[in-house]
PDB file of C-alpha atoms in Angstrom:
ATOM      1  CA  MET F1390     -14.872  22.444 -12.878  1.00 39.00           C
ATOM      2  CA  PRO F1391     -13.282  25.854 -13.599  1.00 48.00           C
ATOM      3  CA  PHE F1392      -9.497  26.021 -13.670  1.00 43.00           C
ATOM      4  CA  GLY F1393      -8.064  26.559 -10.204  1.00 49.00           C
ATOM      5  CA  GLU F1394     -11.222  25.550  -8.322  1.00 69.00           C
ATOM      6  CA  GLN F1395     -10.527  22.814  -5.778  1.00 80.00           C
ATOM      7  CA  PRO F1396     -12.909  19.960  -5.031  1.00 89.00           C
ATOM      8  CA  ALA F1397     -14.661  20.342  -1.689  1.00 91.00           C
ATOM      9  CA  TYR F1398     -12.721  17.530  -0.009  1.00 92.00           C
ATOM     10  CA  LEU F1399      -9.407  19.231  -0.841  1.00 93.00           C
ATOM     11  CA  ARG F1400     -10.610  22.562   0.547  1.00 92.00           C
ATOM     12  CA  VAL F1401     -11.582  20.838   3.799  1.00 93.00           C
ATOM     13  CA  ALA F1402      -8.261  18.980   3.908  1.00 92.00           C
ATOM     14  CA  ASP F1403      -6.383  22.255   3.294  1.00 93.00           C
ATOM     15  CA  ASP F1404      -8.139  23.947   6.203  1.00 93.00           C
ATOM     16  CA  LEU F1405      -7.529  21.050   8.592  1.00 94.00           C
ATOM     17  CA  ARG F1406      -3.895  20.810   7.467  1.00 92.00           C
ATOM     18  CA  GLY F1407      -3.486  24.524   8.151  1.00 92.00           C
ATOM     19  CA  LYS F1408      -4.795  24.055  11.690  1.00 93.00           C
ATOM     20  CA  ILE F1409      -2.351  21.204  12.244  1.00 91.00           C
ATOM     21  CA  LEU F1410       0.606  23.242  10.963  1.00 88.00           C
ATOM     22  CA  ALA F1411      -0.473  26.246  13.059  1.00 87.00           C
ATOM     23  CA  GLY F1412      -0.672  24.121  16.191  1.00 89.00           C
ATOM     24  CA  GLU F1413      -4.419  24.535  16.615  1.00 92.00           C
ATOM     25  CA  LEU F1414      -4.655  20.782  16.325  1.00 93.00           C
ATOM     26  CA  ALA F1415      -1.646  19.628  18.335  1.00 92.00           C
ATOM     27  CA  PRO F1416       0.134  16.271  17.982  1.00 91.00           C
ATOM     28  CA  HIS F1417      -1.813  13.398  19.564  1.00 91.00           C
ATOM     29  CA  THR F1418      -5.031  15.467  19.427  1.00 92.00           C
ATOM     30  CA  ARG F1419      -8.010  13.614  18.040  1.00 93.00           C
ATOM     31  CA  LEU F1420      -9.064  14.841  14.605  1.00 93.00           C
ATOM     32  CA  PRO F1421     -12.657  16.121  14.479  1.00 92.00           C
ATOM     33  CA  SER F1422     -15.049  13.276  13.775  1.00 90.00           C
ATOM     34  CA  GLN F1423     -16.593  12.767  10.372  1.00 88.00           C
ATOM     35  CA  ALA F1424     -19.902  14.058  11.707  1.00 91.00           C
ATOM     36  CA  LYS F1425     -18.258  17.173  13.143  1.00 93.00           C
ATOM     37  CA  ILE F1426     -16.406  17.893   9.886  1.00 93.00           C
ATOM     38  CA  ARG F1427     -19.653  17.511   7.983  1.00 92.00           C
ATOM     39  CA  GLN F1428     -21.416  19.926  10.335  1.00 93.00           C
ATOM     40  CA  GLU F1429     -18.611  22.511  10.578  1.00 92.00           C
ATOM     41  CA  TYR F1430     -17.881  22.707   6.856  1.00 93.00           C
ATOM     42  CA  GLY F1431     -21.357  22.029   5.534  1.00 93.00           C
ATOM     43  CA  VAL F1432     -20.285  19.066   3.426  1.00 93.00           C
ATOM     44  CA  SER F1433     -21.459  15.534   2.854  1.00 93.00           C
ATOM     45  CA  ASP F1434     -20.216  12.403   4.634  1.00 92.00           C
ATOM     46  CA  THR F1435     -18.343  11.445   1.467  1.00 93.00           C
ATOM     47  CA  VAL F1436     -16.484  14.768   1.348  1.00 93.00           C
ATOM     48  CA  ALA F1437     -15.596  14.559   5.059  1.00 93.00           C
ATOM     49  CA  LEU F1438     -14.308  11.007   4.632  1.00 92.00           C
ATOM     50  CA  GLU F1439     -12.198  11.901   1.584  1.00 93.00           C
ATOM     51  CA  ALA F1440     -10.683  14.900   3.403  1.00 92.00           C
ATOM     52  CA  ARG F1441      -9.620  12.624   6.266  1.00 92.00           C
ATOM     53  CA  LYS F1442      -8.138  10.161   3.757  1.00 90.00           C
ATOM     54  CA  VAL F1443      -6.052  12.954   2.197  1.00 90.00           C
ATOM     55  CA  LEU F1444      -4.570  13.935   5.564  1.00 90.00           C
ATOM     56  CA  MET F1445      -3.837  10.305   6.369  1.00 87.00           C
ATOM     57  CA  ALA F1446      -2.135   9.739   3.009  1.00 82.00           C
ATOM     58  CA  GLU F1447      -0.024  12.864   3.564  1.00 81.00           C
ATOM     59  CA  GLY F1448       1.084  11.604   6.973  1.00 80.00           C
ATOM     60  CA  PHE F1449      -0.560  14.349   9.033  1.00 87.00           C
ATOM     61  CA  VAL F1450      -2.903  12.000  10.885  1.00 89.00           C
ATOM     62  CA  GLU F1451      -2.999   8.330  11.785  1.00 85.00           C
ATOM     63  CA  GLY F1452      -5.749   5.906  12.659  1.00 85.00           C
ATOM     64  CA  ARG F1453      -5.693   4.118  16.004  1.00 84.00           C
ATOM     65  CA  SER F1454      -7.685   0.925  16.158  1.00 78.00           C
ATOM     66  CA  GLY F1455     -10.859   1.331  18.190  1.00 79.00           C
ATOM     67  CA  SER F1456      -9.971   4.894  19.150  1.00 81.00           C
ATOM     68  CA  GLY F1457     -10.202   7.192  16.150  1.00 86.00           C
ATOM     69  CA  THR F1458      -7.939   9.381  14.033  1.00 91.00           C
ATOM     70  CA  TYR F1459      -5.214  11.469  15.670  1.00 91.00           C
ATOM     71  CA  VAL F1460      -2.751  14.152  14.608  1.00 92.00           C
ATOM     72  CA  ARG F1461       0.684  12.639  14.111  1.00 86.00           C
ATOM     73  CA  GLU F1462       3.765  14.103  15.705  1.00 82.00           C
ATOM     74  CA  ARG F1463       6.016  15.450  12.957  1.00 75.00           C
ATOM     75  CA  PRO F1464       9.561  15.748  14.308  1.00 71.00           C
ATOM     76  CA  GLU F1465      12.155  17.944  12.627  1.00 72.00           C
ATOM     77  CA  PRO F1466      13.975  15.641  10.180  1.00 71.00           C
ATOM     78  CA  LYS F1467      17.509  14.700  11.168  1.00 74.00           C
ATOM     79  CA  LEU F1468      20.323  14.555   8.650  1.00 69.00           C
ATOM     80  CA  ILE F1469      22.038  11.494   7.253  1.00 74.00           C
ATOM     81  CA  ALA F1470      25.311  12.597   5.661  1.00 67.00           C
ATOM     82  CA  ARG F1471      26.588  11.098   2.426  1.00 69.00           C
ATOM     83  CA  SER F1472      30.123  12.134   1.558  1.00 62.00           C
ATOM     84  CA  GLY F1473      30.541  10.596  -1.876  1.00 54.00           C
ATOM     85  CA  TYR F1474      33.442   8.317  -2.823  1.00 50.00           C
ATOM     86  CA  ARG F1475      36.692   8.887  -0.977  1.00 50.00           C
ATOM     87  CA  PRO F1476      39.537   6.451  -1.739  1.00 48.00           C
ATOM     88  CA  SER F1477      40.482   6.057   1.910  1.00 49.00           C
ATOM     89  CA  TYR F1478      40.521   3.225   4.372  1.00 48.00           C
ATOM     90  CA  GLY F1479      38.903   2.787   7.718  1.00 47.00           C
ATOM     91  CA  PRO F1480      35.383   2.382   9.082  1.00 47.00           C
ATOM     92  CA  THR F1481      32.305   2.408   6.881  1.00 51.00           C
ATOM     93  CA  PRO F1482      30.616   5.844   6.468  1.00 49.00           C
ATOM     94  CA  PHE F1483      27.916   5.157   9.088  1.00 51.00           C
ATOM     95  CA  ARG F1484      30.497   4.079  11.660  1.00 52.00           C
ATOM     96  CA  GLN F1485      32.682   7.103  10.899  1.00 44.00           C
ATOM     97  CA  GLU F1486      29.764   9.549  11.119  1.00 47.00           C
ATOM     98  CA  GLN F1487      28.754   8.093  14.466  1.00 48.00           C
ATOM     99  CA  ALA F1488      32.288   8.496  15.778  1.00 45.00           C
ATOM    100  CA  ASP F1489      32.635  12.024  14.389  1.00 47.00           C
ATOM    101  CA  GLU F1490      29.365  13.278  15.833  1.00 49.00           C
ATOM    102  CA  GLY F1491      29.526  11.431  19.150  1.00 51.00           C
ATOM    103  CA  CYS F1492      26.245   9.679  18.425  1.00 53.00           C
ATOM    104  CA  LYS F1493      25.226   6.427  19.997  1.00 62.00           C
ATOM    105  CA  GLY F1494      24.813   4.450  16.799  1.00 74.00           C
ATOM    106  CA  THR F1495      24.309   0.715  16.624  1.00 86.00           C
ATOM    107  CA  TRP F1496      23.633  -1.719  13.824  1.00 88.00           C
ATOM    108  CA  GLU F1497      22.766  -5.339  13.347  1.00 93.00           C
ATOM    109  CA  SER F1498      23.336  -7.409  10.255  1.00 94.00           C
ATOM    110  CA  VAL F1499      22.856 -10.846   8.771  1.00 96.00           C
ATOM    111  CA  SER F1500      24.549 -12.279   5.671  1.00 97.00           C
ATOM    112  CA  VAL F1501      23.196 -15.122   3.544  1.00 97.00           C
ATOM    113  CA  GLN F1502      24.155 -16.652   0.232  1.00 97.00           C
ATOM    114  CA  GLU F1503      21.430 -16.456  -2.395  1.00 97.00           C
ATOM    115  CA  VAL F1504      20.969 -16.415  -6.147  1.00 97.00           C
ATOM    116  CA  ALA F1505      20.855 -13.038  -7.867  1.00 96.00           C
ATOM    117  CA  SER F1506      17.435 -11.831  -8.954  1.00 95.00           C
ATOM    118  CA  PRO F1507      17.211 -10.375 -12.472  1.00 95.00           C
ATOM    119  CA  ALA F1508      17.261  -6.842 -11.028  1.00 94.00           C
ATOM    120  CA  VAL F1509      20.317  -7.444  -8.829  1.00 96.00           C
ATOM    121  CA  ALA F1510      22.073  -9.322 -11.635  1.00 97.00           C
ATOM    122  CA  ALA F1511      21.568  -6.354 -13.979  1.00 97.00           C
ATOM    123  CA  ARG F1512      23.076  -3.968 -11.432  1.00 97.00           C
ATOM    124  CA  LEU F1513      26.085  -6.242 -10.842  1.00 98.00           C
ATOM    125  CA  ARG F1514      26.367  -7.171 -14.538  1.00 97.00           C
ATOM    126  CA  ILE F1515      26.236 -10.885 -13.793  1.00 97.00           C
ATOM    127  CA  GLN F1516      23.802 -13.579 -14.847  1.00 96.00           C
ATOM    128  CA  PRO F1517      20.461 -14.076 -13.069  1.00 95.00           C
ATOM    129  CA  GLY F1518      20.884 -17.078 -10.825  1.00 95.00           C
ATOM    130  CA  ASP F1519      24.573 -16.415 -10.148  1.00 97.00           C
ATOM    131  CA  LYS F1520      25.394 -16.630  -6.452  1.00 98.00           C
ATOM    132  CA  VAL F1521      25.736 -13.468  -4.382  1.00 98.00           C
ATOM    133  CA  MET F1522      26.332 -12.659  -0.742  1.00 98.00           C
ATOM    134  CA  SER F1523      23.386 -10.651   0.519  1.00 97.00           C
ATOM    135  CA  THR F1524      23.808  -8.657   3.735  1.00 97.00           C
ATOM    136  CA  ARG F1525      20.905  -6.918   5.406  1.00 96.00           C
ATOM    137  CA  TYR F1526      21.474  -4.153   7.968  1.00 95.00           C
ATOM    138  CA  LEU F1527      19.296  -2.260  10.414  1.00 95.00           C
ATOM    139  CA  PHE F1528      20.966   0.938  11.634  1.00 93.00           C
ATOM    140  CA  ARG F1529      19.869   2.794  14.764  1.00 91.00           C
ATOM    141  CA  ALA F1530      20.748   6.229  16.136  1.00 87.00           C
ATOM    142  CA  GLU F1531      20.392   6.445  19.915  1.00 83.00           C
ATOM    143  CA  GLY F1532      18.141   3.401  19.799  1.00 86.00           C
ATOM    144  CA  GLU F1533      15.818   4.723  17.082  1.00 87.00           C
ATOM    145  CA  PRO F1534      15.660   2.791  13.767  1.00 92.00           C
ATOM    146  CA  MET F1535      16.963   5.142  11.093  1.00 91.00           C
ATOM    147  CA  MET F1536      17.973   3.165   8.009  1.00 94.00           C
ATOM    148  CA  LEU F1537      17.747  -0.231   6.346  1.00 95.00           C
ATOM    149  CA  SER F1538      20.394  -1.420   3.923  1.00 95.00           C
ATOM    150  CA  THR F1539      20.626  -4.525   1.785  1.00 97.00           C
ATOM    151  CA  SER F1540      23.840  -5.134  -0.146  1.00 97.00           C
ATOM    152  CA  TRP F1541      24.817  -7.737  -2.721  1.00 98.00           C
ATOM    153  CA  GLU F1542      28.303  -8.852  -3.735  1.00 98.00           C
ATOM    154  CA  PRO F1543      29.138 -11.417  -6.449  1.00 98.00           C
ATOM    155  CA  LEU F1544      30.514 -14.571  -4.864  1.00 98.00           C
ATOM    156  CA  ALA F1545      32.560 -15.005  -8.042  1.00 97.00           C
ATOM    157  CA  LEU F1546      34.693 -12.180  -6.570  1.00 96.00           C
ATOM    158  CA  THR F1547      34.580 -12.776  -2.832  1.00 97.00           C
ATOM    159  CA  GLY F1548      33.710 -16.470  -2.461  1.00 96.00           C
ATOM    160  CA  ARG F1549      36.277 -18.549  -0.549  1.00 94.00           C
ATOM    161  CA  THR F1550      38.230 -15.415   0.427  1.00 96.00           C
ATOM    162  CA  PRO F1551      38.773 -13.817   3.859  1.00 96.00           C
ATOM    163  CA  VAL F1552      36.388 -10.982   2.915  1.00 96.00           C
ATOM    164  CA  MET F1553      33.464 -13.140   1.801  1.00 97.00           C
ATOM    165  CA  LEU F1554      31.404 -11.996   4.824  1.00 96.00           C
ATOM    166  CA  PRO F1555      31.265  -8.175   5.015  1.00 95.00           C
ATOM    167  CA  GLU F1556      30.961  -8.071   8.814  1.00 95.00           C
ATOM    168  CA  GLU F1557      33.255 -10.956   9.745  1.00 94.00           C
ATOM    169  CA  GLY F1558      36.864 -11.947   9.222  1.00 92.00           C
ATOM    170  CA  PRO F1559      40.032  -9.819   9.401  1.00 93.00           C
ATOM    171  CA  LEU F1560      38.421  -6.879   7.554  1.00 93.00           C
ATOM    172  CA  GLY F1561      34.899  -7.241   8.911  1.00 92.00           C
ATOM    173  CA  GLY F1562      33.113  -3.889   8.954  1.00 90.00           C
ATOM    174  CA  ARG F1563      35.920  -2.065   7.140  1.00 90.00           C
ATOM    175  CA  GLY F1564      33.842  -1.123   4.114  1.00 91.00           C
ATOM    176  CA  VAL F1565      33.794  -2.086   0.459  1.00 94.00           C
ATOM    177  CA  VAL F1566      36.875  -0.094  -0.618  1.00 94.00           C
ATOM    178  CA  GLU F1567      39.243  -1.678   1.869  1.00 95.00           C
ATOM    179  CA  ARG F1568      37.790  -5.166   1.548  1.00 96.00           C
ATOM    180  CA  MET F1569      38.081  -5.134  -2.228  1.00 96.00           C
ATOM    181  CA  ALA F1570      41.632  -3.797  -1.990  1.00 96.00           C
ATOM    182  CA  ALA F1571      42.503  -7.007  -0.148  1.00 96.00           C
ATOM    183  CA  LEU F1572      41.533  -8.805  -3.372  1.00 96.00           C
ATOM    184  CA  ASP F1573      43.695  -6.439  -5.456  1.00 96.00           C
ATOM    185  CA  LEU F1574      40.570  -4.678  -6.743  1.00 96.00           C
ATOM    186  CA  VAL F1575      40.808  -0.884  -6.703  1.00 96.00           C
ATOM    187  CA  VAL F1576      37.416   0.759  -6.232  1.00 96.00           C
ATOM    188  CA  ASP F1577      37.641   4.019  -8.156  1.00 94.00           C
ATOM    189  CA  HIS F1578      34.098   5.380  -8.138  1.00 93.00           C
ATOM    190  CA  VAL F1579      30.605   4.907  -6.767  1.00 93.00           C
ATOM    191  CA  VAL F1580      27.230   5.727  -8.288  1.00 94.00           C
ATOM    192  CA  GLU F1581      24.277   6.678  -6.083  1.00 94.00           C
ATOM    193  CA  GLU F1582      20.760   7.035  -7.471  1.00 94.00           C
ATOM    194  CA  VAL F1583      18.286   8.727  -5.121  1.00 94.00           C
ATOM    195  CA  GLY F1584      14.537   8.208  -5.369  1.00 94.00           C
ATOM    196  CA  ALA F1585      11.418   7.963  -3.240  1.00 93.00           C
ATOM    197  CA  ARG F1586       8.470   5.598  -3.001  1.00 91.00           C
ATOM    198  CA  PRO F1587       5.843   4.400  -0.516  1.00 88.00           C
ATOM    199  CA  GLY F1588       7.419   2.218   2.154  1.00 88.00           C
ATOM    200  CA  LEU F1589       6.645  -1.485   2.107  1.00 89.00           C
ATOM    201  CA  ALA F1590       4.921  -2.945   5.156  1.00 85.00           C
ATOM    202  CA  ALA F1591       7.978  -4.983   6.172  1.00 89.00           C
ATOM    203  CA  GLU F1592      10.250  -1.929   5.844  1.00 91.00           C
ATOM    204  CA  THR F1593       8.081   0.447   7.824  1.00 86.00           C
ATOM    205  CA  ALA F1594       7.537  -2.186  10.527  1.00 87.00           C
ATOM    206  CA  GLU F1595      11.307  -2.287  11.105  1.00 91.00           C
ATOM    207  CA  LEU F1596      11.718   1.472  10.807  1.00 91.00           C
ATOM    208  CA  GLY F1597       8.849   2.273  13.154  1.00 85.00           C
ATOM    209  CA  GLY F1598       6.619   3.921  10.576  1.00 75.00           C
ATOM    210  CA  VAL F1599       3.300   3.360   8.857  1.00 71.00           C
ATOM    211  CA  PRO F1600       2.958   1.296   5.631  1.00 71.00           C
ATOM    212  CA  GLY F1601       2.673   3.591   2.636  1.00 74.00           C
ATOM    213  CA  HIS F1602       4.556   6.517   4.145  1.00 79.00           C
ATOM    214  CA  ILE F1603       7.280   7.793   1.858  1.00 86.00           C
ATOM    215  CA  VAL F1604      10.812   6.447   2.148  1.00 91.00           C
ATOM    216  CA  VAL F1605      13.967   7.728   0.473  1.00 93.00           C
ATOM    217  CA  VAL F1606      15.812   5.001  -1.426  1.00 95.00           C
ATOM    218  CA  VAL F1607      19.498   5.332  -2.305  1.00 95.00           C
ATOM    219  CA  ARG F1608      20.700   2.768  -4.875  1.00 96.00           C
ATOM    220  CA  ARG F1609      24.465   2.614  -4.454  1.00 96.00           C
ATOM    221  CA  THR F1610      26.949   0.698  -6.613  1.00 97.00           C
ATOM    222  CA  PHE F1611      30.732   0.539  -6.158  1.00 97.00           C
ATOM    223  CA  PHE F1612      32.851   0.065  -9.293  1.00 97.00           C
ATOM    224  CA  THR F1613      36.381  -0.930 -10.133  1.00 96.00           C
ATOM    225  CA  GLY F1614      36.716   0.434 -13.629  1.00 96.00           C
ATOM    226  CA  ASP F1615      33.492  -0.569 -15.358  1.00 96.00           C
ATOM    227  CA  ARG F1616      32.980  -3.639 -13.170  1.00 97.00           C
ATOM    228  CA  PRO F1617      30.448  -3.416 -10.306  1.00 98.00           C
ATOM    229  CA  VAL F1618      31.754  -5.074  -7.148  1.00 98.00           C
ATOM    230  CA  GLU F1619      28.904  -4.269  -4.756  1.00 98.00           C
ATOM    231  CA  THR F1620      25.436  -2.821  -5.005  1.00 98.00           C
ATOM    232  CA  ALA F1621      23.043  -1.875  -2.224  1.00 97.00           C
ATOM    233  CA  ASP F1622      19.657  -0.350  -1.442  1.00 97.00           C
ATOM    234  CA  LEU F1623      19.525   2.095   1.481  1.00 95.00           C
ATOM    235  CA  VAL F1624      16.023   2.853   2.777  1.00 96.00           C
ATOM    236  CA  VAL F1625      15.390   5.905   5.000  1.00 94.00           C
ATOM    237  CA  PRO F1626      12.054   7.146   6.461  1.00 91.00           C
ATOM    238  CA  ALA F1627      11.516  10.486   4.725  1.00 89.00           C
ATOM    239  CA  ASP F1628       9.430  12.034   7.502  1.00 83.00           C
ATOM    240  CA  ARG F1629      12.225  11.624  10.067  1.00 86.00           C
ATOM    241  CA  TYR F1630      15.458  11.897   8.106  1.00 88.00           C
ATOM    242  CA  GLN F1631      16.907  13.859   5.196  1.00 87.00           C
ATOM    243  CA  VAL F1632      19.810  12.649   3.084  1.00 87.00           C
ATOM    244  CA  THR F1633      22.437  15.344   2.597  1.00 86.00           C
ATOM    245  CA  TYR F1634      25.510  15.137   0.352  1.00 83.00           C
ATOM    246  CA  HIS F1635      28.972  16.565   0.983  1.00 80.00           C
ATOM    247  CA  LEU F1636      30.872  16.273  -2.306  1.00 76.00           C
ATOM    248  CA  PRO F1637      34.463  17.310  -2.986  1.00 76.00           C
ATOM    249  CA  VAL F1638      35.116  20.024  -5.567  1.00 73.00           C
ATOM    250  CA  LYS F1639      37.790  18.951  -8.058  1.00 66.00           C
TER     251      LYS F1639
END
C-alpha cells in the first residue's frame, strides 16, 4: 500500500465521522445499516463492518441490543479542577470546589481494611501483605456520576487513631493534610501522575459509560518528606470531563 493511502474501511469511517461531526447524522440517529454502507460506498460487507467497528471504538456510535447502531451524544466536556498541593486546612478539594462553584455535588464512600497488593505496597513503600485502609468513593455532580476514587493508607500510621477512617471521626472528610497533621505528620508535597486507558467494565458501569471507553486516571500520592502517607487512583470518564490544573508560581 503506497504511503499515505488509507485502507477502504478507514476512508468509510472518516466520511461517516465527518457527517456525525457536521450534524448530518445527529445524536440518537441510527447509523446506516451495513447493507446501506456497502451500497453507498461500493465496498464489501467486511469493509462496512470494520468501518462501523472503528466508529464504535472511537465512541462516536453505540450498539443497542435488538435495535441497531446509533450515533452517541457527545456532550461538551466539563472541567474537574486540580489545584496542586496547598498546605492549608479545611474541606477536601472536591468539597471545596463544589462549595466555590455552587454545584450540587454529592459523594458516597466505603472504607475497609485489606492487605496491600504488591502495586499498592510499592506506592506506599511498605511490604506486600501489610494492612491498609482502603476507601472507595463515587462522586456525583448534580446527580451525574463524575469520578471514582480509591485511596489506601498504611494502618501502621493511622490504625487505632481517631483518623483511621477517612470519612468518620472528629476529622472525617477533612482531607489527608489535616488528618495527618493530627498525627504530627506534616504533608509537604503531593505527586500526581496522569494517564489514560480503556475503562474497566465495573468502572464504566458506575460512571454511566460503555466498557472500553477511555478514562483519565490520576495516580496521587501524598508525602511527608520521603514517606508516602496516602496514595489514590482517581478515575474520570474522558468523554465527559477534562482534568485541568491550577498550579501556583513560586
